[in-house]
mmCIF file of C-alpha atoms in Angstrom:
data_model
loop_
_atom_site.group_PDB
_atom_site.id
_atom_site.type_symbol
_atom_site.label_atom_id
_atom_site.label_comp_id
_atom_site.label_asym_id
_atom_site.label_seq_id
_atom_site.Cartn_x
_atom_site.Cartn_y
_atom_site.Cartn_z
ATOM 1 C CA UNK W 1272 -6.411 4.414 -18.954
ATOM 2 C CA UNK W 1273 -6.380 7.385 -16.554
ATOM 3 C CA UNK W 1274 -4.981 6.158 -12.992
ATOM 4 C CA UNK W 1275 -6.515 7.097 -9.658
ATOM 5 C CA UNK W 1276 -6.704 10.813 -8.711
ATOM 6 C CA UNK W 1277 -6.440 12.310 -5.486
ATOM 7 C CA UNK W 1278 -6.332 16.054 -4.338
ATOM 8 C CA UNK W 1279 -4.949 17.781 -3.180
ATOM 9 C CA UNK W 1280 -1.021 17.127 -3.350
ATOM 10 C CA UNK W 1281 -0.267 19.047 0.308
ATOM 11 C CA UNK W 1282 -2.407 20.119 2.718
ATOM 12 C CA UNK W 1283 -0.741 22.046 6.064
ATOM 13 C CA UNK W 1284 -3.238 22.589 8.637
ATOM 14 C CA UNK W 1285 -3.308 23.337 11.996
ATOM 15 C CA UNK W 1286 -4.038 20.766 15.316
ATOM 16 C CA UNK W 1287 -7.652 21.330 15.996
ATOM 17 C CA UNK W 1288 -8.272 21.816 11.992
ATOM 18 C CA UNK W 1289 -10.474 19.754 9.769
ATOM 19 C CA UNK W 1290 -9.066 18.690 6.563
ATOM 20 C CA UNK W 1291 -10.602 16.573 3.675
ATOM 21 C CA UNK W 1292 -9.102 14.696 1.087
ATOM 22 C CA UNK W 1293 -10.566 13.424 -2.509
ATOM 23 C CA UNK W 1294 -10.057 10.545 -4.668
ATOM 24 C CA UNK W 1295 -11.593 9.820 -8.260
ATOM 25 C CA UNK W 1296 -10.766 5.674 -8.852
ATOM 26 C CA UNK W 1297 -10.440 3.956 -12.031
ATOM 27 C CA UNK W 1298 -13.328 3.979 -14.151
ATOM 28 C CA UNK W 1299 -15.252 0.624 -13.329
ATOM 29 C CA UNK W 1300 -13.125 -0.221 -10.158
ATOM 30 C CA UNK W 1301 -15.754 -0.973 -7.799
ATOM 31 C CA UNK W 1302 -13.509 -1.306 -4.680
ATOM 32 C CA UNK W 1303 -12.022 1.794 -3.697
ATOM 33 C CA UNK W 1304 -9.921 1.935 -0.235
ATOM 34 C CA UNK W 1305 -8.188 4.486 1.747
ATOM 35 C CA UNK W 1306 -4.342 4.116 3.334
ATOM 36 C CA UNK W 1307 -2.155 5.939 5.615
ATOM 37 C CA UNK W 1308 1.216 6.032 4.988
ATOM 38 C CA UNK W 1309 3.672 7.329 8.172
ATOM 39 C CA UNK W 1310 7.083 8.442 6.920
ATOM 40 C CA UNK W 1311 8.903 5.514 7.102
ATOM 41 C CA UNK W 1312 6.601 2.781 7.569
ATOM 42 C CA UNK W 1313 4.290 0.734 4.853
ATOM 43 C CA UNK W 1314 0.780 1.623 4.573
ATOM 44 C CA UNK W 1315 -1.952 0.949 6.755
ATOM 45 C CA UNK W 1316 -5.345 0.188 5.890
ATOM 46 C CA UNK W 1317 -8.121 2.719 6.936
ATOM 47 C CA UNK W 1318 -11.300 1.777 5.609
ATOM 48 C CA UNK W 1319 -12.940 -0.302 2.567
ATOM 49 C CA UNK W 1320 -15.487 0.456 -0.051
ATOM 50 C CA UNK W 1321 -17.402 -1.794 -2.057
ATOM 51 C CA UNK W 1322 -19.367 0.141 -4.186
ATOM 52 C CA UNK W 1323 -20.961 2.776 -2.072
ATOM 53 C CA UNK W 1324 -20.686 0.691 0.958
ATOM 54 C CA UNK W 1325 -18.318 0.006 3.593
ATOM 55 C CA UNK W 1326 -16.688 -3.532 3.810
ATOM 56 C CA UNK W 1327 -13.823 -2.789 6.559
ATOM 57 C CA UNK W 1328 -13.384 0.145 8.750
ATOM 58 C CA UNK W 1329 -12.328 -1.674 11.289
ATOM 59 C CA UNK W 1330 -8.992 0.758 11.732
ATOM 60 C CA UNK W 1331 -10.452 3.783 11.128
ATOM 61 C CA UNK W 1332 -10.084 6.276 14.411
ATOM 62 C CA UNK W 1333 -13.838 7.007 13.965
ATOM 63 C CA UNK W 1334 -13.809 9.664 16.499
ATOM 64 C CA UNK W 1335 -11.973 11.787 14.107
ATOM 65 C CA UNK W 1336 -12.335 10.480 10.831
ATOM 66 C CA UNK W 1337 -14.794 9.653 8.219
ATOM 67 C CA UNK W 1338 -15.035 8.709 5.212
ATOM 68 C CA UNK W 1339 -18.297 8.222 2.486
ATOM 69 C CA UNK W 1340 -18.266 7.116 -1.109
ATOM 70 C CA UNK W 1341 -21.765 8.630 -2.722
ATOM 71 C CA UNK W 1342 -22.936 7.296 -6.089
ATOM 72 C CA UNK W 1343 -19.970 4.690 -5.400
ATOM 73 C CA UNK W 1344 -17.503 6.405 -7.462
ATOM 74 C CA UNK W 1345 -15.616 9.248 -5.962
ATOM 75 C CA UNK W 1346 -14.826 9.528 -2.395
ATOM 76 C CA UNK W 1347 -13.671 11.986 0.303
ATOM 77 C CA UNK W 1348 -11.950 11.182 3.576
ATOM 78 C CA UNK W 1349 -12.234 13.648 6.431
ATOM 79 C CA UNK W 1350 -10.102 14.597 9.690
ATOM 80 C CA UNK W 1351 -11.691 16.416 12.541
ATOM 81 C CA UNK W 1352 -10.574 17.221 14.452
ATOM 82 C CA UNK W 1353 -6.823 16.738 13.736
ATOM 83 C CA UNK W 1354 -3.668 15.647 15.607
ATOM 84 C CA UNK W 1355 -0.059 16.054 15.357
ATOM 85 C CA UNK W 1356 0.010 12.037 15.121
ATOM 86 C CA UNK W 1357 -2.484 12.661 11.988
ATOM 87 C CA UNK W 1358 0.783 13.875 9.807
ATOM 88 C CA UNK W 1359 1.295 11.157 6.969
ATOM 89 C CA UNK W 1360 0.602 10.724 2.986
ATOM 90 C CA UNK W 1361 -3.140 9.550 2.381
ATOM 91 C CA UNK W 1362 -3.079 7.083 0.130
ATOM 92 C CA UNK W 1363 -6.347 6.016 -2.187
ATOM 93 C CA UNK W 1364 -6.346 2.735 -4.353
ATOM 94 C CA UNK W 1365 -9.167 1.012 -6.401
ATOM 95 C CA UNK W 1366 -9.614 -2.168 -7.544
ATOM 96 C CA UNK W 1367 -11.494 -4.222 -9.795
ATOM 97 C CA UNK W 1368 -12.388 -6.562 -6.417
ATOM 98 C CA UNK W 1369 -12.109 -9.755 -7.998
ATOM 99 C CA UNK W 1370 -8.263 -9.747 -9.570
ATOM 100 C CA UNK W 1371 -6.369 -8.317 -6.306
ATOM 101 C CA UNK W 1372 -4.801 -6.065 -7.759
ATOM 102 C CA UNK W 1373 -4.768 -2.579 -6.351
ATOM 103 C CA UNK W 1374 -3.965 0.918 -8.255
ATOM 104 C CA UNK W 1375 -2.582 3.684 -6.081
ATOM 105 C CA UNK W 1376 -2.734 7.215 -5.974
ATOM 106 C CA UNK W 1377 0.244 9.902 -5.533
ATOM 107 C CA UNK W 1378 -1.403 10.656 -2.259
ATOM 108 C CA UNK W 1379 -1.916 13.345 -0.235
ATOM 109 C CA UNK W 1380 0.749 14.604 1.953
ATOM 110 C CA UNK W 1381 -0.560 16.032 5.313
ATOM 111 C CA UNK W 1382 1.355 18.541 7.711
ATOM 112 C CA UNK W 1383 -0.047 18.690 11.036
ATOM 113 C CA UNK W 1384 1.762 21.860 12.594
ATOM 114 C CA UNK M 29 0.541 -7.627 15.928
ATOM 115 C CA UNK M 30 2.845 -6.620 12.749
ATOM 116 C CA UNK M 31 1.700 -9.715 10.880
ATOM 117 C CA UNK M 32 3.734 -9.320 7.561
ATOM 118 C CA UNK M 33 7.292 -9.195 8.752
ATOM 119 C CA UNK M 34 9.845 -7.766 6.184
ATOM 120 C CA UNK M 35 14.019 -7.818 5.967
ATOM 121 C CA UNK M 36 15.887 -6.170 5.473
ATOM 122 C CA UNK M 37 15.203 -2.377 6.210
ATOM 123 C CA UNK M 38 17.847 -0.875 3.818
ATOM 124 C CA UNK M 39 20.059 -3.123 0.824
ATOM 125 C CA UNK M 40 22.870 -1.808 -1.101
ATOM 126 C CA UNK M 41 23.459 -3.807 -4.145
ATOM 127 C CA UNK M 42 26.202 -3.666 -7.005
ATOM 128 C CA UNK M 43 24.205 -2.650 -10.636
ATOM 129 C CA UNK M 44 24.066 -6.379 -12.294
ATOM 130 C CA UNK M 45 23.675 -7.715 -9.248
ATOM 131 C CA UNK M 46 20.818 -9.602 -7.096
ATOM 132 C CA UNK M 47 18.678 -7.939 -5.182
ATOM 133 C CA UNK M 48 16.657 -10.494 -2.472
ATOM 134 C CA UNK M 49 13.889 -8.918 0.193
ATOM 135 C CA UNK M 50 12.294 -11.374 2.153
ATOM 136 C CA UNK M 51 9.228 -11.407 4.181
ATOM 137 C CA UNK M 52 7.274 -13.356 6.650
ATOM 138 C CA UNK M 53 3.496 -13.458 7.429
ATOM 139 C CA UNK M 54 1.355 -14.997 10.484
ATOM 140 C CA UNK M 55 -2.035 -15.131 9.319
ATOM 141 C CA UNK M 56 -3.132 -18.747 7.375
ATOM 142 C CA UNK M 57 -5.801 -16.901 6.105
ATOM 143 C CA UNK M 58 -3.832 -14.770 3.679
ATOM 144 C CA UNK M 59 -3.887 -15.958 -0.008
ATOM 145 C CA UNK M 60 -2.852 -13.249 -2.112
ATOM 146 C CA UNK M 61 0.625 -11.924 -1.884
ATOM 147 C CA UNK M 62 1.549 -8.670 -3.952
ATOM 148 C CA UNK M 63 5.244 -6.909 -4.198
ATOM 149 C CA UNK M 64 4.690 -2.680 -4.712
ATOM 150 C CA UNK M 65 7.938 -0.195 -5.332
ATOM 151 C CA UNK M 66 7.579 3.394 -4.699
ATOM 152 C CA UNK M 67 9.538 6.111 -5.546
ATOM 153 C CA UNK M 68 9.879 9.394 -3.041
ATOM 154 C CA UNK M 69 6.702 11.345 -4.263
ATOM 155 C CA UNK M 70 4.872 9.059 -5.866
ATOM 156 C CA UNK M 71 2.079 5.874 -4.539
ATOM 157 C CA UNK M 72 2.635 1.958 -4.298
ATOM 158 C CA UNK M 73 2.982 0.390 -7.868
ATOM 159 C CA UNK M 74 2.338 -2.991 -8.047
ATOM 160 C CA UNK M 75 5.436 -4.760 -9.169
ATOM 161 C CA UNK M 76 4.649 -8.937 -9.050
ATOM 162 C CA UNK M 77 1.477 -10.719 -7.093
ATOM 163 C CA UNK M 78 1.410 -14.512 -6.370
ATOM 164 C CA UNK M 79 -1.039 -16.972 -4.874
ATOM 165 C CA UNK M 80 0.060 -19.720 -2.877
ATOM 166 C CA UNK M 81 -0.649 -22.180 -5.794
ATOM 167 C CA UNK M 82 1.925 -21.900 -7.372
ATOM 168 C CA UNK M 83 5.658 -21.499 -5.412
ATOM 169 C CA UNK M 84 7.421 -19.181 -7.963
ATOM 170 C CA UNK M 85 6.244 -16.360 -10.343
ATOM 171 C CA UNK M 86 8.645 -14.850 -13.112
ATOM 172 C CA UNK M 87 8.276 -11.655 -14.617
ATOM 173 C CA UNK M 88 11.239 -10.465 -16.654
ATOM 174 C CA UNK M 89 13.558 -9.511 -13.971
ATOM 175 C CA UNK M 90 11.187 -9.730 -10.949
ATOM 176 C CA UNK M 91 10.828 -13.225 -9.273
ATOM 177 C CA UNK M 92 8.997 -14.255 -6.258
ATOM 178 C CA UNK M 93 9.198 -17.250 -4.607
ATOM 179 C CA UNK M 94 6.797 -18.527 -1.791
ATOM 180 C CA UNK M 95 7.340 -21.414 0.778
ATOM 181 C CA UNK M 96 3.715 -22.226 2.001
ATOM 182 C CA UNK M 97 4.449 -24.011 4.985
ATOM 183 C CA UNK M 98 7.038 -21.306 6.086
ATOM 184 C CA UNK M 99 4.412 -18.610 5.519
ATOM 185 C CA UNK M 100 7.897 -16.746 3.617
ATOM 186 C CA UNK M 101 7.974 -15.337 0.474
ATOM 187 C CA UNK M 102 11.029 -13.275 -1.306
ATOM 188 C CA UNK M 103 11.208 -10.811 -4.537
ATOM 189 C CA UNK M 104 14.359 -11.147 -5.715
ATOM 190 C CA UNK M 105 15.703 -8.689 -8.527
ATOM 191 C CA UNK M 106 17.925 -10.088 -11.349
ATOM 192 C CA UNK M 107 20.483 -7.641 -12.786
ATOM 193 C CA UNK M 108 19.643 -4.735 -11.042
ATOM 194 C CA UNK M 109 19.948 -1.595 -12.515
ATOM 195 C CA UNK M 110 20.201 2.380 -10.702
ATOM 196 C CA UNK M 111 16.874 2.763 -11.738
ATOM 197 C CA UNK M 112 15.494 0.069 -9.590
ATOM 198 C CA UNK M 113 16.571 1.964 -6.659
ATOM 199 C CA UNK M 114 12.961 2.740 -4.559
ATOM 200 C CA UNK M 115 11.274 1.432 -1.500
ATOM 201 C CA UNK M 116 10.044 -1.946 -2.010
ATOM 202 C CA UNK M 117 6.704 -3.417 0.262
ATOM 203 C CA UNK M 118 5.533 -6.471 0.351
ATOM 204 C CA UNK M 119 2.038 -7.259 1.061
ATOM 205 C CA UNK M 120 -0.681 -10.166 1.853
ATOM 206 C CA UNK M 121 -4.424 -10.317 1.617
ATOM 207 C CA UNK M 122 -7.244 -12.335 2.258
ATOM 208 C CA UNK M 123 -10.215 -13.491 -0.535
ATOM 209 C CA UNK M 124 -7.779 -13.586 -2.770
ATOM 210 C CA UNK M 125 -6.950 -9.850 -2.752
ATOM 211 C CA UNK M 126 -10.285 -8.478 -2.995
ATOM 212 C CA UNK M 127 -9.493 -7.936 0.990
ATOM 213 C CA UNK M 128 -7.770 -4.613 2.053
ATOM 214 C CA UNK M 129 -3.739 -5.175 1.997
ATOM 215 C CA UNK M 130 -1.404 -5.512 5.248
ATOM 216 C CA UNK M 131 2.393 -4.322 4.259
ATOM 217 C CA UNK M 132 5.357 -4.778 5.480
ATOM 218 C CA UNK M 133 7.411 -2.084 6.990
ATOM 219 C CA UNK M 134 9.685 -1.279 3.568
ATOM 220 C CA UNK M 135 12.700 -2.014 2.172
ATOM 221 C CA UNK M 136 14.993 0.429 0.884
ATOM 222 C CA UNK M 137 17.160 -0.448 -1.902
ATOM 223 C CA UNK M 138 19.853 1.304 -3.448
ATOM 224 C CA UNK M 139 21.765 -0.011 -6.857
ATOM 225 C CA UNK M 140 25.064 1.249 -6.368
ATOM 226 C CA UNK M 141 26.827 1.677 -10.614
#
């Protein structure tokens, strides 16, 4: 069973930049959710997807970021404009929704220089 | 509010030794309680998961044990081995995971041979 894929790897942008950031989750994992990870620190929820709509983006700096899951299968998570503060690994997991238990992605490592 | 509280930050441990992380969570509401380990480079893996049914879960050398009315639950790590040597998060959810997770800050163990 193929895991979750995300893409790309690394990403070094600018302040003021956009940036976006895919993720393909487990076949039939209807919940799909989006993490940031700050070097040292555990991840932090940014928003939830049930299918192709949202159940929690309730930490999600919506000024700059956005996120949308079309067809509810893949999804893409955008920054823009970004901030130095923006630099982390973006994490995407799915789940089946019912078990609890979430897959992860490698993540996507973001530079903000 | 961190509400999932974890200790310690960093653990050296002897190989064949025990390896205990504890943590501590606020919110009643959570009732799903996952362990991930991740390696530099790499996403959350999901290790162990309990529910508060039940107030120990065994698998092979991964144990957690949960006090309810403490709102604490541990991993501990029988016979640890070099390889075991990653950050380890511990997590709670809500709806019985199908909620987004909130981790703990990390722990970083290191299995000295």
């Amino acid at each position: 069973e193929a895991g979750v894929a995300q893409s790309p790897r690394y990403k070094i942008i600018e302040k003021r930049q956009s940036v976006a950031f895919w993720c393909n989750p487990i076949s039939g994992h209807a919940t799909l959710y989006w993490y940031q990870q700050i070097l040292g620190q555990g991840p932090k929820l940014l928003i939830q997807f049930q299918n192709n709509g949202v159940v929690d983006d309730s930490q999600l700096p919506k000024d700059r970021f956005s996120a949308e899951r079309l067809k509810g299968v893949d999804s893409t998570l955008k920054i823009q404009p970004a901030k130095l503060e923006d630099s982390a690994v973006y994490l995407c997991a799915s789940s089946l929704g019912r078990t609890g238990a979430a897959f992860f992605g490698q993540g996507t490592r973001l530079t903000v220089v | 509010q961190q509400q999932v509280k974890q200790s310690p930050q960093s653990l050296i441990v002897q190989k064949g030794g025990i390896s205990i992380i504890n943590c501590a969570y606020e919110n009643t509401a959570f009732d799903y309680f996952p362990w991930y380990q991740q390696f530099p480079g790499k996403g959350p893996a999901l290790l162990i998961a309990i529910r508060p049914d039940v107030s120990e879960k065994k698998e092979g050398r991964f144990t957690i044990s949960f006090n309810k009315s403490a709102k604490q639950f541990s991993l501990h790590i029988m016979d640890s081995q070099p390889g075991d040597s990653a950050t380890y998060f511990c997590a709670a959810s809500r709806r019985g995971g199908a909620d987004g997770l909130t981790f703990g800050k990390g722990t970083h163990l290191i299995i000295q041979p």
